[in-house]
Coordinates of C-alpha atoms in Angstrom, one line a residue:
Chain A
X1 CA 39.7 -29.5 4.2
X2 CA 39.6 -30.5 7.7
X3 CA 42.3 -29.2 10.3
X4 CA 42.4 -32.1 12.4
X5 CA 45.3 -34.5 12.8
X6 CA 46.0 -38.0 14.1
X7 CA 49.1 -39.6 15.4
X8 CA 51.3 -42.2 14.0
X9 CA 50.3 -44.1 17.0
X10 CA 46.9 -44.4 15.9
X11 CA 47.8 -46.0 12.6
X12 CA 51.1 -47.9 13.3
X13 CA 53.5 -49.6 15.4
X14 CA 57.2 -49.4 15.8
X15 CA 60.4 -50.6 17.0
X16 CA 63.8 -49.0 17.3
X17 CA 67.2 -50.9 16.7
X18 CA 70.9 -49.5 17.0
X19 CA 74.0 -50.0 15.1
X20 CA 76.9 -47.7 16.1
X21 CA 75.7 -44.2 16.2
X22 CA 72.6 -44.8 13.9
X23 CA 69.2 -45.6 15.1
X24 CA 66.7 -47.3 12.8
X25 CA 63.0 -47.0 13.6
X26 CA 60.3 -49.1 11.7
X27 CA 56.6 -48.0 11.3
X28 CA 54.3 -50.8 10.6
X29 CA 50.7 -50.1 9.6
X30 CA 48.1 -52.0 11.6
X31 CA 45.5 -52.1 8.8
X32 CA 46.7 -52.3 4.9
X33 CA 44.3 -49.3 4.3
X34 CA 46.4 -47.1 6.4
X35 CA 49.7 -47.9 4.3
X36 CA 49.2 -45.2 1.6
X37 CA 48.6 -42.3 4.3
X38 CA 51.8 -43.3 5.8
X39 CA 53.6 -43.4 2.7
X40 CA 52.4 -40.1 1.6
X41 CA 52.2 -38.2 5.1
X42 CA 55.1 -39.7 7.3
X43 CA 57.6 -37.9 5.4
X44 CA 61.6 -37.7 5.9
X45 CA 60.8 -34.1 6.4
X46 CA 58.3 -34.8 9.3
X47 CA 60.4 -37.4 10.9
X48 CA 63.4 -34.7 10.7
X49 CA 61.3 -32.2 12.5
X50 CA 60.2 -34.6 15.3
X51 CA 64.0 -35.7 15.7
X52 CA 65.8 -32.5 14.8
X53 CA 66.6 -31.8 18.5
X54 CA 68.3 -35.2 18.7
X55 CA 70.3 -35.2 15.4
X56 CA 70.9 -33.2 12.3
X57 CA 72.4 -36.3 10.8
X58 CA 70.9 -37.6 7.5
X59 CA 67.5 -39.6 7.7
X60 CA 66.7 -42.2 5.0
X61 CA 63.2 -43.8 4.6
X62 CA 62.7 -47.3 3.1
X63 CA 59.6 -48.6 2.0
X64 CA 58.6 -52.6 2.5
X65 CA 55.1 -52.6 0.7
X66 CA 54.1 -56.2 1.1
X67 CA 54.7 -55.7 5.2
X68 CA 53.1 -52.2 5.0
X69 CA 56.2 -51.1 6.7
X70 CA 58.6 -48.1 6.5
X71 CA 62.2 -48.2 7.6
X72 CA 63.7 -44.8 8.9
X73 CA 67.4 -44.9 9.2
X74 CA 68.4 -41.8 11.6
X75 CA 72.2 -41.1 11.6
X76 CA 73.7 -39.6 14.7
X77 CA 70.8 -40.3 16.8
X78 CA 72.6 -42.1 19.6
X79 CA 74.9 -39.8 21.4
X80 CA 78.1 -41.1 20.0
X81 CA 77.1 -44.7 19.8
X82 CA 75.8 -47.0 22.5
X83 CA 79.0 -47.9 23.9
X84 CA 80.0 -44.2 24.5
X85 CA 76.8 -42.3 24.9
X86 CA 76.0 -40.3 28.2
X87 CA 72.3 -41.0 27.7
X88 CA 70.1 -43.1 29.9
X89 CA 68.8 -44.8 27.0
X90 CA 72.0 -45.5 24.8
X91 CA 70.4 -47.9 22.6
X92 CA 67.7 -45.5 21.6
X93 CA 65.1 -48.2 22.3
X94 CA 62.6 -45.3 23.4
X95 CA 62.9 -43.5 20.2
X96 CA 60.1 -45.7 18.7
X97 CA 57.6 -44.2 20.9
X98 CA 58.9 -40.6 19.8
X99 CA 58.2 -41.7 16.1
X100 CA 54.6 -42.7 17.2
X101 CA 53.9 -39.3 18.6
X102 CA 54.3 -37.5 15.2
X103 CA 50.9 -36.0 14.2
X104 CA 49.8 -36.4 10.5
X105 CA 47.2 -34.3 8.9
X106 CA 44.1 -35.8 8.0
X107 CA 42.2 -35.3 4.6
X108 CA 45.2 -33.7 2.9
X109 CA 46.1 -36.8 1.2
X110 CA 49.4 -35.7 -1.0
X111 CA 49.5 -36.4 -4.6
X112 CA 52.5 -38.7 -4.2
X113 CA 51.6 -41.7 -6.5
X114 CA 54.3 -40.7 -8.8
X115 CA 57.2 -41.0 -6.1
X116 CA 56.0 -44.4 -4.8
X117 CA 58.1 -46.6 -7.2
X118 CA 61.3 -45.4 -5.5
X119 CA 62.2 -47.6 -2.8
X120 CA 64.5 -45.2 -1.0
X121 CA 62.9 -41.8 -0.8
X122 CA 64.3 -38.5 -0.1
X123 CA 67.3 -37.8 1.9
X124 CA 67.4 -34.7 4.0
Chain B
X1 CA 82.2 -92.4 15.0
X2 CA 84.6 -91.0 12.4
X3 CA 83.9 -87.5 11.4
X4 CA 83.4 -88.1 7.6
X5 CA 80.8 -90.7 8.7
X6 CA 79.0 -88.2 10.8
X7 CA 79.0 -85.7 7.9
X8 CA 77.3 -88.1 5.7
X9 CA 74.7 -89.3 8.4
X10 CA 74.0 -85.5 9.2
X11 CA 72.3 -85.1 5.8
X12 CA 68.6 -84.6 6.2
X13 CA 65.5 -82.8 4.7
X14 CA 64.4 -80.6 7.5
X15 CA 66.1 -79.0 10.5
X16 CA 64.6 -77.5 13.7
X17 CA 66.9 -74.7 15.2
X18 CA 66.1 -72.8 18.2
X19 CA 67.4 -69.6 20.0
X20 CA 68.2 -69.9 23.6
X21 CA 69.7 -66.5 24.3
X22 CA 69.7 -63.2 22.6
X23 CA 72.1 -61.5 25.0
X24 CA 74.5 -62.3 27.8
X25 CA 72.1 -61.3 30.7
X26 CA 69.0 -62.9 28.8
X27 CA 67.0 -65.2 30.9
X28 CA 68.2 -68.7 31.5
X29 CA 65.2 -70.9 32.1
X30 CA 63.3 -70.4 28.6
X31 CA 66.2 -72.3 26.8
X32 CA 65.7 -75.4 28.6
X33 CA 62.1 -75.2 28.3
X34 CA 62.7 -74.9 24.4
X35 CA 65.2 -77.8 24.4
X36 CA 62.7 -80.2 26.5
X37 CA 59.5 -79.3 24.4
X38 CA 60.8 -77.9 20.9
X39 CA 62.0 -81.2 19.3
X40 CA 65.2 -79.3 18.3
X41 CA 68.3 -80.4 16.4
X42 CA 70.4 -77.3 17.3
X43 CA 70.0 -74.7 20.1
X44 CA 71.8 -71.4 19.5
X45 CA 73.1 -69.0 22.3
X46 CA 73.8 -65.5 20.9
X47 CA 75.4 -63.7 23.8
X48 CA 78.0 -61.0 22.3
X49 CA 77.0 -57.3 22.3
X50 CA 79.3 -55.0 20.2
X51 CA 81.5 -54.3 23.0
X52 CA 81.2 -57.4 25.1
X53 CA 84.4 -58.9 23.8
X54 CA 86.6 -56.0 24.7
X55 CA 85.5 -56.5 28.3
X56 CA 86.2 -60.3 28.3
X57 CA 89.6 -59.5 26.5
X58 CA 90.4 -57.5 29.7
X59 CA 89.2 -60.6 31.7
X60 CA 91.5 -62.8 29.7
X61 CA 94.5 -60.4 30.1
X62 CA 94.1 -60.9 34.0
X63 CA 93.4 -64.6 33.9
X64 CA 94.3 -66.7 30.9
X65 CA 91.5 -69.1 31.6
X66 CA 88.8 -66.5 31.6
X67 CA 87.4 -64.3 28.7
X68 CA 84.3 -66.2 27.9
X69 CA 80.8 -65.1 28.7
X70 CA 80.4 -64.9 32.7
X71 CA 76.9 -66.5 32.3
X72 CA 78.3 -69.6 30.2
X73 CA 78.5 -72.0 33.0
X74 CA 75.0 -71.1 34.4
X75 CA 73.4 -71.5 30.9
X76 CA 75.3 -74.8 30.2
X77 CA 74.3 -76.1 33.4
X78 CA 70.6 -75.6 32.7
X79 CA 70.5 -77.1 29.3
X80 CA 73.3 -79.7 29.0
X81 CA 71.2 -82.5 30.6
X82 CA 68.1 -82.0 28.3
X83 CA 70.6 -81.6 25.4
X84 CA 72.0 -84.9 25.9
X85 CA 68.6 -86.3 26.5
X86 CA 67.1 -85.0 23.3
X87 CA 70.2 -85.3 21.1
X88 CA 70.2 -81.4 20.6
X89 CA 73.5 -79.7 19.8
X90 CA 74.6 -76.4 21.1
X91 CA 76.2 -73.6 18.9
X92 CA 77.2 -70.4 20.9
X93 CA 79.5 -67.3 20.8
X94 CA 80.0 -67.4 24.6
X95 CA 83.4 -68.2 23.9
X96 CA 83.8 -64.3 23.6
X97 CA 87.4 -63.5 23.9
X98 CA 88.5 -67.0 24.8
X99 CA 86.7 -69.7 23.0
X100 CA 89.2 -72.5 23.9
X101 CA 88.6 -71.6 27.6
X102 CA 84.9 -71.6 27.1
X103 CA 84.9 -75.0 25.6
X104 CA 87.2 -76.5 28.4
X105 CA 84.6 -75.0 30.7
X106 CA 81.8 -76.7 28.9
X107 CA 83.5 -80.1 29.4
X108 CA 84.0 -79.4 33.0
X109 CA 80.3 -78.4 33.8
X110 CA 79.3 -81.5 31.6
X111 CA 81.4 -83.8 33.9
X112 CA 80.0 -82.1 37.1
X113 CA 76.7 -82.9 35.7
X114 CA 77.6 -86.4 35.2
X115 CA 77.6 -86.3 31.6
X116 CA 80.9 -87.2 30.4
X117 CA 81.5 -87.6 26.6
X118 CA 80.6 -84.2 25.7
X119 CA 83.0 -83.0 22.7
X120 CA 83.6 -79.4 21.6
X121 CA 84.6 -77.7 18.7
X122 CA 86.3 -74.2 18.9
X123 CA 86.1 -71.6 16.3
X124 CA 89.2 -69.5 16.2
X125 CA 90.7 -66.9 14.0
X126 CA 88.3 -63.7 14.8
X127 CA 90.9 -62.0 16.9
X128 CA 92.8 -59.6 14.5
X129 CA 94.1 -57.3 17.3
X130 CA 97.8 -57.9 16.3
X131 CA 97.1 -57.6 12.7
X132 CA 95.3 -54.2 13.1
X133 CA 98.1 -52.7 14.9
X134 CA 100.1 -52.3 11.5
X135 CA 97.0 -51.0 9.6
X136 CA 96.4 -47.5 11.1
X137 CA 95.3 -46.2 7.8
X138 CA 92.0 -48.2 7.5
X139 CA 89.1 -45.9 7.8
X140 CA 86.7 -46.1 10.5
X141 CA 83.0 -46.8 9.6
X142 CA 80.7 -43.8 10.1
X143 CA 83.4 -41.3 10.6
X144 CA 85.9 -42.0 8.0
X145 CA 88.9 -41.1 10.6
X146 CA 91.7 -43.4 10.5
X147 CA 92.1 -46.4 12.8
X148 CA 95.2 -44.7 13.8
X149 CA 93.3 -42.5 15.9
X150 CA 92.1 -45.0 18.5
X151 CA 94.9 -47.7 18.1
X152 CA 96.9 -46.5 21.2
X153 CA 93.8 -47.1 23.3
X154 CA 92.7 -50.3 21.3
X155 CA 91.5 -53.1 23.9
X156 CA 90.2 -55.8 21.3
X157 CA 89.5 -56.3 17.7
X158 CA 87.5 -59.0 16.4
X159 CA 86.2 -60.1 12.8
X160 CA 82.7 -61.1 12.4
X161 CA 83.3 -64.6 10.9
X162 CA 80.6 -66.3 8.9
X163 CA 78.8 -69.5 8.5
X164 CA 81.4 -71.6 6.7
X165 CA 83.8 -72.0 9.8
X166 CA 80.6 -72.8 12.1
X167 CA 79.7 -75.4 9.4
X168 CA 83.2 -76.9 9.6
X169 CA 82.9 -76.9 13.4
X170 CA 79.6 -78.7 13.2
X171 CA 81.3 -81.0 10.7
X172 CA 83.5 -82.5 13.5
X173 CA 80.3 -84.0 15.1
X174 CA 81.0 -81.8 18.3
X175 CA 78.3 -81.7 20.8
X176 CA 79.0 -78.0 21.6
X177 CA 80.5 -75.4 19.2
X178 CA 82.1 -72.6 20.8
X179 CA 82.9 -69.3 19.0
X180 CA 84.1 -65.8 19.7
X181 CA 83.0 -63.2 17.2
X182 CA 80.7 -64.7 14.5
X183 CA 77.9 -62.7 12.8
X184 CA 74.8 -63.3 14.5
X185 CA 72.8 -65.1 11.5
X186 CA 76.0 -67.0 10.6
X187 CA 75.5 -69.0 14.0
X188 CA 72.1 -70.1 12.7
X189 CA 73.3 -70.5 9.0
X190 CA 76.4 -72.5 10.0
X191 CA 74.5 -75.5 11.2
X192 CA 72.2 -75.2 8.0
X193 CA 75.1 -75.7 5.8
X194 CA 76.4 -78.6 7.7
X195 CA 73.1 -80.6 7.7
X196 CA 72.2 -79.4 4.2
X197 CA 75.4 -79.2 2.3
X198 CA 74.4 -75.7 0.8
X199 CA 77.0 -74.1 -1.1
X200 CA 78.0 -70.4 -1.8
X201 CA 75.9 -70.6 -5.1
X202 CA 72.9 -71.5 -3.2
X203 CA 71.8 -68.2 -2.5
X204 CA 68.0 -68.6 -2.2
X205 CA 68.9 -71.1 0.6
X206 CA 71.4 -68.8 2.3
X207 CA 68.7 -66.0 2.1
X208 CA 66.3 -68.1 4.1
X209 CA 69.0 -69.4 6.6
X210 CA 70.2 -65.7 7.1
X211 CA 66.8 -64.3 7.5
X212 CA 65.7 -67.2 9.9
X213 CA 68.9 -66.3 12.0
X214 CA 68.2 -62.8 11.8
X215 CA 64.6 -63.3 13.2
X216 CA 65.6 -65.8 15.8
X217 CA 68.8 -64.2 17.3
X218 CA 67.2 -61.9 19.7
X219 CA 65.3 -64.6 21.5
X220 CA 62.0 -63.3 22.8
X221 CA 62.1 -60.1 20.6
X222 CA 59.9 -62.1 18.1
X223 CA 57.7 -63.8 20.3
X224 CA 56.1 -61.1 22.1
X225 CA 59.1 -59.3 23.9
X226 CA 59.7 -55.6 23.5
X227 CA 56.1 -55.2 21.9
X228 CA 53.3 -54.9 24.4
X229 CA 51.3 -51.6 24.8
X230 CA 48.2 -52.1 27.1
X231 CA 45.0 -51.6 25.3
X232 CA 46.9 -51.3 21.9
X233 CA 48.9 -54.1 21.5
X234 CA 48.3 -57.2 23.9
X235 CA 50.9 -59.9 24.6
X236 CA 49.2 -63.0 26.2
X237 CA 51.5 -64.8 29.1
X238 CA 54.1 -61.9 28.7
X239 CA 55.8 -63.0 32.1
X240 CA 56.5 -66.5 30.5
X241 CA 57.6 -65.6 27.0
X242 CA 58.5 -68.8 25.0
X243 CA 61.8 -68.7 22.9
X244 CA 61.5 -69.2 19.1
X245 CA 62.9 -71.8 16.8
X246 CA 62.6 -72.2 13.0
X247 CA 61.9 -75.3 11.0
X248 CA 64.0 -74.9 7.8
X249 CA 64.0 -77.5 5.1
X250 CA 66.8 -78.1 2.5
X251 CA 64.9 -76.0 -0.2
X252 CA 65.1 -73.0 2.0
X253 CA 61.4 -73.0 3.4
X254 CA 61.3 -71.3 6.8
X255 CA 58.6 -71.5 9.4
X256 CA 59.0 -69.9 12.6
X257 CA 57.4 -71.1 15.9
X258 CA 58.0 -71.1 19.5
X259 CA 58.1 -73.4 22.7
X260 CA 54.8 -75.3 22.9
X261 CA 52.7 -74.1 25.9
X262 CA 54.9 -71.0 26.6
X263 CA 53.4 -67.4 26.8
X264 CA 53.9 -64.6 24.2
X265 CA 52.7 -64.3 20.6
X266 CA 54.4 -65.0 17.2
X267 CA 52.7 -63.7 14.2
X268 CA 53.0 -61.1 11.3
X269 CA 53.3 -58.0 13.7
X270 CA 56.0 -59.5 15.9
X271 CA 58.0 -60.8 13.0
X272 CA 57.7 -57.5 11.2
X273 CA 59.1 -55.5 14.0
X274 CA 61.8 -57.9 14.5
X275 CA 62.7 -58.3 10.7
X276 CA 63.4 -54.6 10.7
X277 CA 65.4 -54.3 14.0
X278 CA 69.0 -53.2 13.2
X279 CA 68.3 -53.0 9.6
X280 CA 69.3 -50.3 7.5
X281 CA 68.8 -50.8 3.8
X282 CA 66.4 -53.7 3.5
X283 CA 67.9 -54.5 0.0
X284 CA 71.4 -54.8 1.4
X285 CA 71.7 -56.4 5.0
X286 CA 75.4 -57.2 4.8
X287 CA 76.5 -60.5 6.5
X288 CA 79.7 -62.7 5.9
X289 CA 77.7 -65.1 4.1
X290 CA 75.5 -63.0 1.8
X291 CA 73.9 -59.7 1.1
X292 CA 70.4 -60.1 2.3
X293 CA 67.4 -58.5 0.6
X294 CA 64.3 -58.3 2.5
X295 CA 62.4 -55.9 0.3
X296 CA 59.7 -58.6 -0.7
X297 CA 59.6 -60.6 2.5
X298 CA 56.3 -61.5 3.6
X299 CA 54.9 -63.5 6.5
X300 CA 52.2 -66.0 6.2
X301 CA 50.4 -67.2 9.4
X302 CA 50.4 -71.1 9.2
X303 CA 48.6 -71.7 12.6
X304 CA 48.7 -70.4 16.2
X305 CA 52.2 -69.0 16.8
X306 CA 53.5 -70.5 13.5
X307 CA 54.7 -68.2 10.7
X308 CA 56.1 -69.0 7.4
X309 CA 58.7 -66.4 6.1
X310 CA 58.8 -66.0 2.2
X311 CA 60.4 -63.8 -0.2
X312 CA 64.0 -63.4 1.0
X313 CA 66.8 -62.9 -1.4
X314 CA 70.4 -62.8 -1.5
X315 CA 73.4 -61.7 -3.4
X316 CA 77.3 -63.1 -2.9
X317 CA 79.0 -61.8 0.1
X318 CA 81.4 -58.6 0.0
X319 CA 85.0 -59.4 -0.1
X320 CA 85.5 -57.8 3.5
X321 CA 84.9 -59.0 7.0
X322 CA 83.6 -56.2 9.1
X323 CA 85.8 -55.8 12.4
X324 CA 84.8 -54.3 15.6
X325 CA 87.3 -52.7 17.4
X326 CA 87.1 -52.0 21.2
X327 CA 88.9 -49.1 22.7
X328 CA 89.2 -47.1 25.9
X329 CA 87.3 -44.0 25.7
X330 CA 87.8 -42.1 29.0
X331 CA 85.3 -42.0 31.7
X332 CA 81.8 -41.1 32.4
X333 CA 80.8 -39.8 35.9
X334 CA 77.1 -39.3 36.6
X335 CA 74.8 -38.5 39.6
X336 CA 70.9 -38.4 40.4
X337 CA 68.9 -36.5 42.8
X338 CA 65.0 -36.0 43.0
X339 CA 62.6 -33.0 43.4
X340 CA 59.0 -32.9 44.3
X341 CA 56.2 -30.7 44.8
X342 CA 55.6 -27.0 44.2
X343 CA 58.1 -25.4 41.7
X344 CA 60.0 -28.9 41.5
X345 CA 61.3 -28.4 37.9
X346 CA 62.8 -25.0 38.8
X347 CA 64.8 -26.3 41.6
X348 CA 65.8 -29.4 39.6
X349 CA 67.4 -26.9 37.0
X350 CA 68.9 -24.7 39.7
X351 CA 70.7 -27.9 41.0
X352 CA 71.9 -28.8 37.5
X353 CA 73.3 -25.2 37.1
X354 CA 75.1 -25.3 40.6
X355 CA 76.6 -28.7 39.8
X356 CA 78.0 -27.4 36.6
X357 CA 79.2 -24.3 38.4
X358 CA 81.2 -26.3 41.0
X359 CA 82.7 -28.4 38.6
X360 CA 84.0 -25.5 36.8
X361 CA 85.0 -23.8 39.9
X362 CA 87.1 -26.9 40.6
X363 CA 88.8 -26.4 37.1
X364 CA 87.7 -29.9 36.2
X365 CA 87.4 -30.4 32.3
X366 CA 84.6 -32.1 30.5
X367 CA 84.3 -32.8 26.9
X368 CA 80.7 -33.4 26.9
X369 CA 77.9 -32.9 29.9
X370 CA 74.4 -34.1 29.6
X371 CA 71.5 -32.8 31.9
X372 CA 68.5 -35.2 32.0
X373 CA 65.2 -34.3 33.7
X374 CA 64.0 -37.8 34.4
X375 CA 60.2 -37.7 34.0
X376 CA 60.5 -34.9 31.3
X377 CA 63.4 -35.1 28.9
X378 CA 65.6 -38.2 29.6
X379 CA 64.4 -40.5 26.7
X380 CA 63.0 -38.2 24.0
X381 CA 65.3 -35.2 25.1
X382 CA 62.8 -32.3 24.8
X383 CA 60.3 -30.4 26.9
X384 CA 57.7 -29.2 24.4
X385 CA 55.2 -27.8 27.0
X386 CA 53.6 -30.8 28.2
X387 CA 53.3 -29.5 31.7
X388 CA 55.6 -29.9 34.5
X389 CA 55.5 -33.4 36.4
X390 CA 55.0 -33.3 40.1
X391 CA 58.2 -35.1 40.7
X392 CA 61.3 -34.9 38.5
X393 CA 64.7 -36.5 39.0
X394 CA 67.8 -34.7 38.0
X395 CA 70.8 -36.5 36.3
X396 CA 74.0 -35.1 35.4
X397 CA 76.4 -37.2 33.2
X398 CA 79.7 -36.0 31.9
X399 CA 82.6 -37.5 29.9
X400 CA 86.4 -36.8 30.9
X401 CA 89.6 -38.2 30.4
X402 CA 90.3 -38.4 34.3
X403 CA 88.7 -40.8 36.8
X404 CA 88.9 -38.1 39.4
X405 CA 87.1 -35.7 37.3
X406 CA 84.5 -38.3 36.7
X407 CA 84.1 -39.1 40.3
X408 CA 83.5 -35.5 41.0
X409 CA 80.4 -35.2 39.2
X410 CA 78.6 -37.8 41.3
X411 CA 79.9 -36.2 44.5
X412 CA 78.6 -32.7 43.3
X413 CA 75.2 -34.0 42.7
X414 CA 75.3 -35.6 46.1
X415 CA 76.3 -32.6 47.8
X416 CA 73.0 -30.9 46.6
X417 CA 71.5 -32.5 49.5
X418 CA 73.1 -30.0 51.9
X419 CA 74.3 -27.2 49.7
X420 CA 71.8 -27.1 46.9
X421 CA 68.2 -26.0 46.5
X422 CA 65.3 -26.8 49.1
X423 CA 64.0 -30.2 49.6
X424 CA 66.3 -32.3 47.2
X425 CA 65.9 -36.0 48.0
X426 CA 67.4 -39.3 46.9
X427 CA 70.8 -38.0 46.1
X428 CA 73.0 -40.9 44.8
X429 CA 76.4 -40.8 43.8
X430 CA 76.2 -42.9 40.7
X431 CA 80.0 -43.1 40.4
X432 CA 82.4 -43.6 37.7
X433 CA 82.2 -45.7 34.6
X434 CA 85.1 -46.6 32.5
X435 CA 84.3 -46.4 28.9
X436 CA 84.9 -49.4 26.7
X437 CA 83.7 -47.9 23.2
X438 CA 83.6 -49.5 19.8
X439 CA 84.1 -48.5 16.4
X440 CA 84.3 -50.7 13.1
X441 CA 86.6 -51.1 10.1
X442 CA 86.3 -53.5 7.2
X443 CA 89.0 -55.7 6.5
X444 CA 89.8 -57.8 3.5
X445 CA 88.9 -61.4 3.8
X446 CA 92.1 -63.0 2.6
X447 CA 93.9 -61.4 5.7
X448 CA 91.8 -63.3 8.1
X449 CA 92.2 -67.0 8.7
X450 CA 89.2 -68.8 10.6
X451 CA 90.2 -72.1 11.9
X452 CA 88.5 -75.0 13.9
X453 CA 89.9 -77.0 16.8
X454 CA 88.2 -80.0 17.9
X455 CA 88.3 -81.2 21.6
X456 CA 87.2 -84.8 22.0
X457 CA 85.3 -85.7 25.1

């Protein structure tokens, strides 16, 4: 087992959108062969850890296998909503680049095949 | 030409519909290029953010001939001549809080350009402000609190109307369709219903039209905007992004492309990012026209900057309209100042403490205060040991019900020049912003009555 890690940035690209006080952040594999790694390793728990200082709201993950894309819906992430936030980035456009900083373990392929059929996976 | 004749002659097997703007401050030039070179049937300008109508409602209350999007005249001036030359019809929500005045503006602009004979259709009925005053028990989406809690401060309330009324406006034969609040994809689906005669039972086709509208509605965000990352994701011609259009046929085949000869890129990667933009559950994207399911969507590259969109599905729409309610939500005061060199971050933090102490000493109350160290924490909100930057800009922002208390924030930041830590530079009193916020409710459809008013040339 290696101890090394790689960033989501190395595997995927991302865009963030806003609706009310909820941000959605897509994660799209550049290469089809990295899709399984993202599904297995970019869990709701890892995303909750990265975004925990911004929101404690629920996070949901959706899978779009044909596009090799995940969609994370992160509630409470926009400082009360685009129209009333005190933040410099009220739309949370910059949150996609936070998603890409998350580090994923290498060589620790989780045995998650059994859970893959569920479109909507864990909720924290 | 009589309207019923227009309707019949409108039928065709394929329609090209473009996007000329994805926000009220979008660039103006690319729309004219798209009309000149895109061989379009229709161009849509989507210019309403969630709170924009609230702002324009205030403008209308000061002047009954205002309340449309402020950039409307400039946008129309830029495209009307080319639209006339190429027979391209315009659909836009730039009517905002006053679509009738927007349509009169369009006719005045056309006349000034020497283009008489421009007819308009106005979509009405989205304004439900008076109706909501009596419906305080409706729950607000997201929080579940009753609407009552913001009713006293309500500035506007507008239902997201659907494609049916946009189609009815197109049926009049108008050259320009001016709406207020309409769901963004519906601005695109409406013309398709008009040309193809789709009904509510044509769910496969409505899915195709809705996904096309969703992909187009943010203009250059699907053609290479919001995408480039040097060395990782390159976008050619980024300073001259072409705006997108879709070619849609009566069976619901959708192919996206962009202005010929323009910059940018349109491919699987840009389309996938924009497909998921502002989507929550991919199996249930709610519009007034359908519940769109994009779970099985795929993109197929059909040529350079040509992408076919496949696999969208839809279920019938819900029985509600979403209503966005604009309301006054107090004031935000803010100020910024910069520190550089040795110990810059500690001086900035001392400055932040001083501002807060001063505001407290003056007995001013703030329900929420935010301290940003720009260069360290302003976008991602945390400083996890990446090392101190050479320069850092302190920003203090605070929320309050009082304009004077909001003004004090910037003033105290500015006073750090003389009475704060050493060597504080570039202090700016950012001043005061009156907050027009929005929340949403769901309103049963039967309470809303969309309608169309035709304005002959």
